[in-house]
Tab-separated table of C-alpha atoms in Angstrom:
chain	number	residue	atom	x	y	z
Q	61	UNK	CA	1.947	12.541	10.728
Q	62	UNK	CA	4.901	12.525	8.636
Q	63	UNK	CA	8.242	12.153	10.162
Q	64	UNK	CA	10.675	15.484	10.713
Q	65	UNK	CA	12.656	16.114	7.392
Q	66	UNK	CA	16.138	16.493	8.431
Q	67	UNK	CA	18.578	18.840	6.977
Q	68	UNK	CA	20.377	15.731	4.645
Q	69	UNK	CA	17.438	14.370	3.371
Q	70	UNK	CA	17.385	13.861	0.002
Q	71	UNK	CA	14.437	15.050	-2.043
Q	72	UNK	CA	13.180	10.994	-2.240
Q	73	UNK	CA	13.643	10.430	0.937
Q	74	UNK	CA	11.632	13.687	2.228
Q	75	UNK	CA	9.047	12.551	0.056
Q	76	UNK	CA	8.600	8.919	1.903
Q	77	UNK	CA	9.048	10.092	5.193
Q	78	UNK	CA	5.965	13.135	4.703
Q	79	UNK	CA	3.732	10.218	2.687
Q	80	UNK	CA	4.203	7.527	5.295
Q	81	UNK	CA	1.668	6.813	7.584
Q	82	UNK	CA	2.083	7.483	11.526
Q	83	UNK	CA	-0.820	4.993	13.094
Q	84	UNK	CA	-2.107	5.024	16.647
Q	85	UNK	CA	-1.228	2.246	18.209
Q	86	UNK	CA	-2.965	-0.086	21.188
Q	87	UNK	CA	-2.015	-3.005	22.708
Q	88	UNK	CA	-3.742	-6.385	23.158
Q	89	UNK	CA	-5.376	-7.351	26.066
Q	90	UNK	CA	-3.524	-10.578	27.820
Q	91	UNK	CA	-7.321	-12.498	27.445
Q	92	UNK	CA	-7.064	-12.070	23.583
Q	93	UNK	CA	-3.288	-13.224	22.877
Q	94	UNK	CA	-4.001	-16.887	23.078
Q	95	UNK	CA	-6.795	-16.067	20.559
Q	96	UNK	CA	-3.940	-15.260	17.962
Q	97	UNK	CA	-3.015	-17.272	15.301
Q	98	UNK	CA	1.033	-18.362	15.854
Q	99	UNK	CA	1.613	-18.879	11.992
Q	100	UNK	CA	0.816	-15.268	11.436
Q	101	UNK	CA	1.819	-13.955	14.719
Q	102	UNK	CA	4.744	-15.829	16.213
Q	103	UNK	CA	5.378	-13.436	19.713
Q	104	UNK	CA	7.054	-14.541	22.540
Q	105	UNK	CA	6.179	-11.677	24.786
Q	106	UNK	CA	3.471	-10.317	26.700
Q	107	UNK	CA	2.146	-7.576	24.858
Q	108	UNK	CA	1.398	-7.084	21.157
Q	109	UNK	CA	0.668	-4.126	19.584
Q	110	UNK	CA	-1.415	-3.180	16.763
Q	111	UNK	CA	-3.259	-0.550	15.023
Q	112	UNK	CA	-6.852	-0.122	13.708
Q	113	UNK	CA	-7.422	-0.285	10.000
Q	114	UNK	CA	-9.889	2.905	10.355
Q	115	UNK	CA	-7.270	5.046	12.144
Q	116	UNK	CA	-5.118	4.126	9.161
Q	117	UNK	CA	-7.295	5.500	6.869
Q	118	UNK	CA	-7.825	8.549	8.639
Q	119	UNK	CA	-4.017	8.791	8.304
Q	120	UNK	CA	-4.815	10.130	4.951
Q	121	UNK	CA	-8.400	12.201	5.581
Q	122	UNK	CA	-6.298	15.460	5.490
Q	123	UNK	CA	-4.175	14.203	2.502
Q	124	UNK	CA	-6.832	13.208	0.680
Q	125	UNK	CA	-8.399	16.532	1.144
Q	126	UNK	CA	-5.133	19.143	0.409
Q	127	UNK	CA	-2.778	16.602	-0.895
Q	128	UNK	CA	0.524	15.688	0.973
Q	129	UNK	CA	2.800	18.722	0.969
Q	130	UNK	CA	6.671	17.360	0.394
Q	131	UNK	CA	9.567	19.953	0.536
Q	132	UNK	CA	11.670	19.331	-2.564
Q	133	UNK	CA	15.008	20.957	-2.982
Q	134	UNK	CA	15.217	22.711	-6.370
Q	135	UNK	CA	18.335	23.482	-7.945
Q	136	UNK	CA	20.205	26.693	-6.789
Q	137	UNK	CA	18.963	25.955	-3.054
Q	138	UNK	CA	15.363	26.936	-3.813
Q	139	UNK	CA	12.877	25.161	-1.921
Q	140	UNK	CA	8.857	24.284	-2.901
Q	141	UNK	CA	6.469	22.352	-1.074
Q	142	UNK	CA	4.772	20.152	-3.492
Q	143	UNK	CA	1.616	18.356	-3.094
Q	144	UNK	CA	0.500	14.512	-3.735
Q	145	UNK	CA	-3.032	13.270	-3.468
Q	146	UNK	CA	-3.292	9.752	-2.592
Q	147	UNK	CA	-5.128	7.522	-4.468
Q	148	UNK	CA	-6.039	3.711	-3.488
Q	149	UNK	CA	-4.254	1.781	-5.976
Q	150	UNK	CA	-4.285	-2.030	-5.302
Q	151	UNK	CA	-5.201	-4.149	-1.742
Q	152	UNK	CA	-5.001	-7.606	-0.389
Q	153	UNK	CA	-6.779	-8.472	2.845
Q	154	UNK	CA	-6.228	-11.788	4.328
Q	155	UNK	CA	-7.811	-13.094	7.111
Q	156	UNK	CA	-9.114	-15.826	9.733
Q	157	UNK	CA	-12.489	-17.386	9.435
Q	158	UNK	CA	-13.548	-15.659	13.057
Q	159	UNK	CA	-13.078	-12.510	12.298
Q	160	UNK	CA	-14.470	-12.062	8.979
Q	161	UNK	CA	-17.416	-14.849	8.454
Q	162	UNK	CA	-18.203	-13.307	4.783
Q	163	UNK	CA	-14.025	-13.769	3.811
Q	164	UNK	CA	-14.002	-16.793	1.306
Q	165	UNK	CA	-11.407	-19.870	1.942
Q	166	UNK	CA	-8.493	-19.675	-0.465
Q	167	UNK	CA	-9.224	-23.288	-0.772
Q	168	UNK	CA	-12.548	-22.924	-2.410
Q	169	UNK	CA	-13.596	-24.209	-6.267
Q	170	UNK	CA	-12.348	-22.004	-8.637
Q	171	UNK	CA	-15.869	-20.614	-9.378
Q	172	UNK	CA	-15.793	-19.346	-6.103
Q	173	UNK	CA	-12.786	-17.958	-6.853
Q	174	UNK	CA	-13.932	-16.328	-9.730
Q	175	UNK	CA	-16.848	-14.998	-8.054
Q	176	UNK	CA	-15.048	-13.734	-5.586
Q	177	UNK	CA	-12.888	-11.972	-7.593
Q	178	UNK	CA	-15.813	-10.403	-9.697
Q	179	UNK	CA	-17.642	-9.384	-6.544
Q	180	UNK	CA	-14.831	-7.574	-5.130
Q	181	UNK	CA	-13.401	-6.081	-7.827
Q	182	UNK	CA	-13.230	-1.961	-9.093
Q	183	UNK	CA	-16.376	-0.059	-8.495
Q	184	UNK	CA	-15.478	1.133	-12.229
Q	185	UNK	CA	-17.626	-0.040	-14.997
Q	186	UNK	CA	-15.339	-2.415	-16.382
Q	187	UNK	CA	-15.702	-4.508	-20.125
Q	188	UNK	CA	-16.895	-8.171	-20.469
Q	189	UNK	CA	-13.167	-8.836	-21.360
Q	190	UNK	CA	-11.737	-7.745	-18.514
Q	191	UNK	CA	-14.227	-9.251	-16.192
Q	192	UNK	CA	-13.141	-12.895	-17.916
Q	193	UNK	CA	-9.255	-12.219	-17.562
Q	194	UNK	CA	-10.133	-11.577	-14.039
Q	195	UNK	CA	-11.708	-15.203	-13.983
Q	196	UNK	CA	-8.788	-16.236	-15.703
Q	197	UNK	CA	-6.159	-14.985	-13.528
Q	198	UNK	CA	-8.359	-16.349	-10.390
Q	199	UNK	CA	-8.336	-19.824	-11.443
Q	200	UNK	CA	-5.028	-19.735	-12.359
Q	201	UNK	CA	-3.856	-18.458	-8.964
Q	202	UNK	CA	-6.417	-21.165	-7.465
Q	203	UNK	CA	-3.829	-23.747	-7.159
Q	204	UNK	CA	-1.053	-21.774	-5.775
Q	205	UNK	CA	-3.676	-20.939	-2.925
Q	206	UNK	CA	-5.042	-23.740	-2.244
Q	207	UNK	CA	-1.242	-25.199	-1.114
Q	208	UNK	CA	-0.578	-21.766	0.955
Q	209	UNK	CA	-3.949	-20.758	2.351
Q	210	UNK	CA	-3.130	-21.836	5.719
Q	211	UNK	CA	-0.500	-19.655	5.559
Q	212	UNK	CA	-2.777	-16.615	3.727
Q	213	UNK	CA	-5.832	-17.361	5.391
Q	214	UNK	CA	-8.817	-16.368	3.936
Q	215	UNK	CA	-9.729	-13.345	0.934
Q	216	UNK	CA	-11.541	-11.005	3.068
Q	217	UNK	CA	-10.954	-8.286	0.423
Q	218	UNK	CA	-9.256	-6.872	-2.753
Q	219	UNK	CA	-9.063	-4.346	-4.721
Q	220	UNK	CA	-7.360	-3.591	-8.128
Q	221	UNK	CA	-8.082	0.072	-9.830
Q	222	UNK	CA	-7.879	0.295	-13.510
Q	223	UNK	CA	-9.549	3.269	-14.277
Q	224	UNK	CA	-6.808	6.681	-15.444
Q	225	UNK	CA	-5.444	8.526	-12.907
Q	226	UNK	CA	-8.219	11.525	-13.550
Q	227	UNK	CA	-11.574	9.157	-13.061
Q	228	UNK	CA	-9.929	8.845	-9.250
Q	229	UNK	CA	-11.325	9.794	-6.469
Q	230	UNK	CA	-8.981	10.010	-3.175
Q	231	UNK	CA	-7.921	7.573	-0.985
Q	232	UNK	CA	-9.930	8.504	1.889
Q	233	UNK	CA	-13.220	8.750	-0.089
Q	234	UNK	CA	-12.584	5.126	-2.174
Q	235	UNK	CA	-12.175	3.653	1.534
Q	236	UNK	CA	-15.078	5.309	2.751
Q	237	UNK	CA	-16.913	3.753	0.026
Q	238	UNK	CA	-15.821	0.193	-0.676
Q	239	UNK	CA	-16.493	0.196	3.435
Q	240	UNK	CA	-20.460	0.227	2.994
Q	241	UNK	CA	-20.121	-3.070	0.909
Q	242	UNK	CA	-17.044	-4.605	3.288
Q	243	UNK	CA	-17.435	-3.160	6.950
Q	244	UNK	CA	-14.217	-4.834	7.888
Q	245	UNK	CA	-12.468	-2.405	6.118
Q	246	UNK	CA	-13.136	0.167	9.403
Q	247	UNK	CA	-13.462	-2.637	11.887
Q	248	UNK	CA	-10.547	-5.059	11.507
Q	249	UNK	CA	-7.468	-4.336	13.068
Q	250	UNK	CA	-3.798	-5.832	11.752
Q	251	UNK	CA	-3.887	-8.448	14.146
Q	252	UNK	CA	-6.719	-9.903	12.339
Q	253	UNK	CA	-4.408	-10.053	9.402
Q	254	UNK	CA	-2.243	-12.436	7.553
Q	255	UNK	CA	0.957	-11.417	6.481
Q	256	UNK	CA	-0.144	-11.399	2.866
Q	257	UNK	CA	-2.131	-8.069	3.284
Q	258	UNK	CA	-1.294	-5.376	1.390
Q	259	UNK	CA	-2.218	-2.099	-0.593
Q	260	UNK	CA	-0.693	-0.060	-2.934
Q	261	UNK	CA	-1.156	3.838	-2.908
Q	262	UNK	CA	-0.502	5.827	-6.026
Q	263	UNK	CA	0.355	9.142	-5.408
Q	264	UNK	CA	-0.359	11.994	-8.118
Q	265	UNK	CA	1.346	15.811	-8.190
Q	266	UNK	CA	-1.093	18.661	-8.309
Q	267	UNK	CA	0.458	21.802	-7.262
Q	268	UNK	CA	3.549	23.337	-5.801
Q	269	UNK	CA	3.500	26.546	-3.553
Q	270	UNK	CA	4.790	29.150	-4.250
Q	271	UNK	CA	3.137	29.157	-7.800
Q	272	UNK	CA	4.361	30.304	-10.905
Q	273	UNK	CA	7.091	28.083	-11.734
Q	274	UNK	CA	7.045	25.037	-14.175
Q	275	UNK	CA	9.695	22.646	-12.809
Q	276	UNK	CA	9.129	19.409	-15.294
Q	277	UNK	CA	10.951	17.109	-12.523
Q	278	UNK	CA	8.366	17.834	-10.134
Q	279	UNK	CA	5.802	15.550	-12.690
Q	280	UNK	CA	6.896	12.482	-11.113
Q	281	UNK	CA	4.074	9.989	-9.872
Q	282	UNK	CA	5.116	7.270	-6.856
Q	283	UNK	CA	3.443	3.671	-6.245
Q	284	UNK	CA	4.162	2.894	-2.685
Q	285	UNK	CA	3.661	-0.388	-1.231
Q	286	UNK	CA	2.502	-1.026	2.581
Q	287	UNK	CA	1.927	-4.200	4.725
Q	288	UNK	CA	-1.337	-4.294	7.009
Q	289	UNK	CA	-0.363	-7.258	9.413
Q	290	UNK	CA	1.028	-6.693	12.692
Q	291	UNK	CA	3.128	-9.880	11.687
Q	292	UNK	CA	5.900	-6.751	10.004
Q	293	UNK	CA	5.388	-4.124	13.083
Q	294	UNK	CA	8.312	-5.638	15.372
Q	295	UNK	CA	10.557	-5.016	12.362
Q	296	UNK	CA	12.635	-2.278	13.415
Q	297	UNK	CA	13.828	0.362	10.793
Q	298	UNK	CA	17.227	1.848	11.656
Q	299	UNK	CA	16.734	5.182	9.607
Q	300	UNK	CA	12.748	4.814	9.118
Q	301	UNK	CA	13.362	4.504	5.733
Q	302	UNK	CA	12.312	1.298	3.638
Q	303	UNK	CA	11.142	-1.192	5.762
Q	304	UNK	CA	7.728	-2.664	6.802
Q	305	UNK	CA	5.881	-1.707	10.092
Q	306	UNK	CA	8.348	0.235	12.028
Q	307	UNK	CA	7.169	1.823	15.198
Q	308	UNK	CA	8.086	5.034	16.247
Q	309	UNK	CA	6.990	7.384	19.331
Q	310	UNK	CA	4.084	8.612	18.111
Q	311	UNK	CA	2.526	5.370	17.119
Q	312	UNK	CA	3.242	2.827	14.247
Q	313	UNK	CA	4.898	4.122	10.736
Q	314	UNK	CA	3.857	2.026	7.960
Q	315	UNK	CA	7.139	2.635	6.246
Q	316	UNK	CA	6.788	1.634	2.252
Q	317	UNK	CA	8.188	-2.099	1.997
Q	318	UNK	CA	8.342	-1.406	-2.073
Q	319	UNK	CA	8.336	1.281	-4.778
Q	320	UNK	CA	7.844	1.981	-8.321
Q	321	UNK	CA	7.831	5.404	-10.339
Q	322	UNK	CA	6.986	7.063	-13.230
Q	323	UNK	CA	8.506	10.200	-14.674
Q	324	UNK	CA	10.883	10.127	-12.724
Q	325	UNK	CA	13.918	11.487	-13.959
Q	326	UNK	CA	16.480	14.277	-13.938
Q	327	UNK	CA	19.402	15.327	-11.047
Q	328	UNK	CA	16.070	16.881	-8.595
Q	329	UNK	CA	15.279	13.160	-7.502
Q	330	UNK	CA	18.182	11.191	-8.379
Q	331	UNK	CA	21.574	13.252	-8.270
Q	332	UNK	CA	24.626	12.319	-9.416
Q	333	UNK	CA	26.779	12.110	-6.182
Q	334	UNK	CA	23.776	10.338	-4.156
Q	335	UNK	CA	24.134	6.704	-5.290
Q	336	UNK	CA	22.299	5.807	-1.743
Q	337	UNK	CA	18.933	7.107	-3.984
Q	338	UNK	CA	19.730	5.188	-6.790
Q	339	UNK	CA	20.734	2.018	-4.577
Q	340	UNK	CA	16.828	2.863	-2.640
Q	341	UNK	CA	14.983	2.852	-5.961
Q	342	UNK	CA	16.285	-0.334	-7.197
Q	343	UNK	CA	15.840	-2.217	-3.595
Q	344	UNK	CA	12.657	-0.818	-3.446
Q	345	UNK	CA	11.260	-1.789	-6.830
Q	346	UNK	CA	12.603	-5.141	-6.996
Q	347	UNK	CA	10.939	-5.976	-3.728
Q	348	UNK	CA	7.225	-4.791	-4.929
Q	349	UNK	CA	7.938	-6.730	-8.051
Q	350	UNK	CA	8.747	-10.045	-5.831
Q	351	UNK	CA	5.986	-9.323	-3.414
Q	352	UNK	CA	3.596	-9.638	-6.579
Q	353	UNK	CA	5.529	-12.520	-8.312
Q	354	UNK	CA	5.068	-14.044	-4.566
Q	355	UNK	CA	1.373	-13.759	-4.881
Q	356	UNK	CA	0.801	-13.924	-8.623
Q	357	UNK	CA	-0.997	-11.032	-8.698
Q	358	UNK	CA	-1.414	-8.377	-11.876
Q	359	UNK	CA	-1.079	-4.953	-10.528
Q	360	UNK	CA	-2.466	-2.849	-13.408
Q	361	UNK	CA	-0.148	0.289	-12.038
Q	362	UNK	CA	2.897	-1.217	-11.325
Q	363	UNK	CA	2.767	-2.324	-14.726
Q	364	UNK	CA	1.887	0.700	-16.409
Q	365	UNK	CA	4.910	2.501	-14.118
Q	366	UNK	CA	7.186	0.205	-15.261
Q	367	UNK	CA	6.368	-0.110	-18.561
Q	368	UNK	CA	5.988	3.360	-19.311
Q	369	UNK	CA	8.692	5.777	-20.898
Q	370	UNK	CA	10.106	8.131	-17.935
């Protein structure tokens, strides 16, 4: 559930708050806190809370299905609702040797590495090529993993698509199916998780209601970036807007932590006397673009978005 657009929202920030995920939360039972791992999860209180990675997805069963419908502002006080469909973009999940037996140690030869990478990667038929810069980029990254996986954990998961934007199919369905090869994907919850998990969700325009009008600014495409570990969810978020994990009344908003865009241009997303936006879009992107440097990892879409002409 989206959070209430307010009346001096800007058109960027309407669109984060109605595309960020609102997930149930629970709380851990006293007998399981000594269970956790204090690297990841450093509390000093009595109660933790968490959510459930297959509540998360269902965040985005209904938005998978319609789209996401944003109000956007149009010049001369006009307002349209315009829809997004989420599409799975990129994901990272780290984890703990207990509670995911088939993860693989960071640690590992880098032919394991390699084969992990090819096992887990894109359902999409992909060349011989880019199957060996996969191995490529695996091994290289072996090293830097090795020194931090106690810190990381172990590679339950990941997930890079590469495929265009139209051979997508939603969010909700990709999870759904990646699940019947990795069951953890429904069963693990974000206290299972290192704080190096992550995913990526592109979001793609379809239609705007009411119909009829072609408004070029409403082409714009968003990458947002999301943390899975509970590690982020006792950051609190003054304005809900921008950071990682913040918890709100009706359960735990997984805030974007990063952004990138494409298309995006004109006064309808950026206008001249908000600098705030401007200021947002440059935070934003610079932190997806460290959170990948952090990690060395190639995100075909962030590339492409930044990369692109606008």
């Amino acid at each position: 559930m989206p959070f209430p657009r307010g009346p001096r929202q800007s058109n960027l920030e309407g669109f984060l708050n109605c595309t960020t995920p609102t997930v149930l939360s629970h709380f851990l039972p006293e007998t399981s806190l000594r269970s956790l791992n204090r690297l990841w999860h450093p509390w000093e209180g009595e109660t933790v809370e968490y959510f459930k990675l297959d509540d998360l997805w269902a965040c985005y069963d209904e938005w998978s299905a319609y789209g996401a419908g944003v109000p956007i502002l149009l010049k001369g006080e006009e307002t349209v609702i315009q829809y997004y469909v989420p599409y799975l973009s990129a994901m990272q999940i780290f984890t703990s040797s207990a509670n995911s037996p088939n993860s693989r140690n960071l640690g590992d030869e880098s032919e394991a590495m390699g084969d992990s990478y090819s096992d887990i990667s894109s359902d999409e038929s992909e060349s011989e090529k880019q199957w060996k810069w996969d191995l490529t980029m695996a091994t290289e990254q072996e090293s830097l993993w090795r020194h931090l996986s106690d810190r990381l954990g172990f590679l339950y998961f990941q997930y890079f698509e590469r495929s265009a934007p139209y051979c997508r199919v939603p969010l909700a369905d990709k999870i759904h199916g990646l699940a019947q090869k990795f069951p953890g994907l429904e069963t693990l919850k974000s206290v299972d998780l290192s704080p190096a998990s992550w995913m990526a969700v592109a979001w793609y325009p379809i239609y705007h209601i009411p119909t009829g009008r072609t408004v070029k600014d409403l082409s714009a495409c968003f990458l947002t970036y999301h943390t899975l570990s509970s590690s982020y969810q006792e950051v609190r978020n003054e304005d809900n807007y921008g950071s990682p994990g913040s918890a709100c009344c009706e359960g735990i908003a997984l805030s974007p932590f990063g952004l990138a865009t494409y298309k995006l241009h004109g006064s309808l997303w950026i206008p001249g006397e908000n600098g705030r936006d401007q200021e947002r879009l440059v935070s934003l992107l610079s932190a997806a673009d460290s959170w990948l440097k952090q990690l060395r990892v190639q995100h075909h879409d962030f590339n492409y978005f930044l990369h692109s002409s606008f």
